[in-house]
């Protein structure tokens, strides 16, 4: 027993000597600092990229690190940086089994086991992903290295009873048995089966977001690494719902501590407000940091229409706590005629509808369109001599290189000239598969922005706080409404601290201005109280 204990202490000392832990408050450049370490202290001194593993929680950070290294060392190619991956992809490379897709496989599993029905209207949405509460808790337990039943019992909110919970787990494991490995399987099998190679450098970004199971991989890799860098911010550890534990970064994994001392993102006002929020976070590592000498603003509203989203310059994050409140924000934005996307780049309108509008606009200006544009536009036109002109079989016989103008459509493609004149506006022509709400939205968008802007990426992103973690925008709108599971007052002390971390992360995405949309809904985060404290403290100063 004593020998095992001494061996463990010796291993901790060895890890401590070769590990640097970089604590980076919001906007202080954690990823940038890690990349600079790679470039200057290792690649610049002849270390091969094959001997460096850069592991992060997101593809964005990994791609940024790889691209910066490629720009500084053009003699290398992407193939030289194959160890720059998210942890799941890093583990995935060692196995050949098919991966359980969280979207398509999960929907198939749910349909096969009657958790959802084929008549479910959500299945028509290409972005729909089925998520089961019980299987989410099961995955959390696996990531925490704990008995699923114990984790289930600790949950303050329970959607399924214990019997249903256990049956779903057994059904899920049987479904993927001998067919798939899921993301958590990859990590577990890497711990059990993989003999990791010797490396010069191991880098772990966003370290606060990794789970005990994932840290087990890092511990195993650390035995064969000369230098280790960890970077993170425990105040932004917002994945405890999936089993992540920031203490592995702050306390359990040994190393010398470095704190980045100045944010490159925001000025005094947003810094002050964020620190008021931060007071509600338990077990936060002390890390004072300076803010930029620039103007900023924090304002509160009771109505979405009062917020100057269309007037203030720059980019916007419009953030909700959960998908239901994000959907509500999107309805507000559409009603106001705002052009936006989600964080994955999915725009606020149907791309095929927009393509049809542009096609008709070209025809009005005596310009021609190609076959694909015409075929797409015909989905939305009712006034055809025969429905066969709308079918793919007809368009297969149209030459690929033909220039199609208005007269060509009339002469050869069944467009009814008596019903449609070229001078008609698009909404008089595209009457099929356009709802009145969609027509009104496009009209408002074109009046506000014009066609050129709508072909570009929008400056407004509406999504959850979790989805934009690691990003930033000139202006941030934060909606305080929640649902029952995420409502602040229904949580215990630790859960309230975790919820505060989420709000703190949302607040600190802002560069120039922060806008709080308050609500009197029974489920919410009480950010209005923090705003009143902010006003009082500013008044006292």
Coordinates of N, CA and C in Angstrom, one line a residue, residues 60 265 270 294 307-319 338-343 449 456-462 468 471-478 506-507 509-515:
X60 N -12.6 24.5 -33.8 CA -12.2 25.8 -34.1 C -10.8 26.1 -33.6
X265 N -10.5 42.0 -25.0 CA -11.8 42.0 -25.5 C -12.6 43.2 -25.1
X270 N -18.1 46.4 -19.1 CA -18.4 45.0 -19.2 C -17.6 44.2 -18.2
X294 N -11.2 51.4 -23.2 CA -12.1 51.8 -24.3 C -13.5 51.9 -23.7
X307 N -34.3 47.1 -28.3 CA -32.9 46.9 -28.4 C -32.4 47.3 -29.8
X308 N -31.4 48.1 -29.9 CA -31.0 48.7 -31.2 C -30.1 47.7 -32.0
X309 N -30.7 46.5 -32.3 CA -29.9 45.5 -33.0 C -29.6 46.0 -34.4
X310 N -30.6 46.5 -35.1 CA -30.4 47.0 -36.4 C -29.7 48.3 -36.6
X311 N -29.4 48.9 -35.5 CA -28.8 50.3 -35.6 C -27.3 50.3 -35.2
X312 N -26.9 49.6 -34.1 CA -25.6 49.6 -33.7 C -24.7 48.9 -34.7
X313 N -23.5 49.4 -35.0 CA -22.6 48.7 -36.0 C -21.9 47.5 -35.4
X314 N -21.4 46.7 -36.2 CA -20.6 45.5 -35.8 C -21.4 44.3 -35.7
X315 N -20.8 43.2 -35.2 CA -21.4 41.9 -35.1 C -22.2 41.8 -33.8
X316 N -23.1 40.8 -33.9 CA -24.0 40.6 -32.7 C -24.1 39.1 -32.4
X317 N -24.1 38.8 -31.1 CA -24.5 37.5 -30.6 C -25.8 37.8 -29.8
X318 N -26.9 37.1 -30.2 CA -28.2 37.2 -29.5 C -28.3 35.8 -28.9
X319 N -28.2 35.7 -27.6 CA -28.0 34.5 -26.9 C -29.2 34.1 -25.9
X338 N -35.0 41.2 -39.1 CA -33.6 41.1 -39.0 C -33.0 39.8 -39.7
X339 N -31.8 40.0 -40.3 CA -31.1 38.9 -41.0 C -30.1 38.3 -40.0
X340 N -30.2 37.0 -39.8 CA -29.4 36.3 -38.9 C -29.1 34.9 -39.3
X341 N -28.2 34.3 -38.6 CA -27.9 32.8 -38.7 C -27.7 32.2 -37.4
X342 N -27.6 30.9 -37.3 CA -27.2 30.3 -36.1 C -25.6 30.2 -36.1
X343 N -25.0 29.6 -35.1 CA -23.6 29.6 -35.0 C -22.9 28.7 -36.0
X449 N -32.1 45.5 -46.0 CA -30.7 45.1 -46.4 C -30.4 45.2 -47.8
X456 N -24.3 37.8 -48.4 CA -23.2 37.7 -47.5 C -23.6 37.0 -46.2
X457 N -22.6 36.7 -45.4 CA -22.8 36.2 -44.0 C -23.5 37.2 -43.2
X458 N -24.5 36.9 -42.4 CA -25.1 37.9 -41.5 C -24.2 38.3 -40.4
X459 N -24.4 39.5 -39.9 CA -23.7 40.0 -38.7 C -24.3 39.6 -37.4
X460 N -25.5 39.0 -37.5 CA -26.2 38.6 -36.3 C -26.3 37.1 -36.2
X461 N -25.8 36.6 -35.0 CA -25.9 35.1 -34.8 C -26.8 35.0 -33.6
X462 N -27.9 34.1 -33.7 CA -28.8 33.8 -32.6 C -28.7 32.4 -32.3
X468 N -21.7 29.3 -28.7 CA -20.7 30.4 -29.1 C -19.5 30.5 -28.1
X471 N -16.1 32.2 -28.7 CA -16.2 33.2 -29.7 C -16.4 34.6 -29.0
X472 N -16.6 35.6 -29.9 CA -16.8 37.0 -29.4 C -17.6 37.8 -30.4
X473 N -18.2 38.8 -30.0 CA -18.9 39.7 -30.9 C -18.9 41.1 -30.4
X474 N -19.0 42.1 -31.3 CA -19.0 43.5 -30.8 C -20.1 43.8 -29.8
X475 N -21.3 43.2 -30.1 CA -22.4 43.4 -29.2 C -23.1 42.1 -28.8
X476 N -23.5 42.0 -27.6 CA -24.1 40.8 -27.1 C -25.5 41.1 -26.5
X477 N -26.5 40.3 -26.9 CA -27.8 40.4 -26.2 C -28.0 39.1 -25.5
X478 N -28.3 39.2 -24.2 CA -28.5 38.0 -23.4 C -29.9 38.0 -22.8
X506 N -21.6 33.9 -21.2 CA -22.4 34.7 -22.2 C -22.1 36.2 -22.1
X507 N -22.0 36.7 -20.9 CA -21.7 38.1 -20.7 C -20.3 38.5 -21.3
X509 N -18.7 37.4 -23.8 CA -18.5 37.3 -25.2 C -18.5 38.7 -25.8
X510 N -18.9 39.8 -25.1 CA -19.1 41.1 -25.7 C -17.8 41.9 -25.7
X511 N -17.6 42.6 -26.8 CA -16.4 43.5 -27.0 C -16.8 44.9 -26.6
X512 N -18.0 45.4 -27.1 CA -18.3 46.8 -27.0 C -19.5 47.1 -26.1
X513 N -20.6 46.3 -26.4 CA -21.8 46.6 -25.6 C -22.5 45.3 -25.2
X514 N -23.1 45.3 -24.1 CA -23.9 44.2 -23.5 C -25.3 44.6 -23.3
X515 N -26.3 43.8 -23.8 CA -27.7 44.2 -23.7 C -28.4 43.0 -23.0

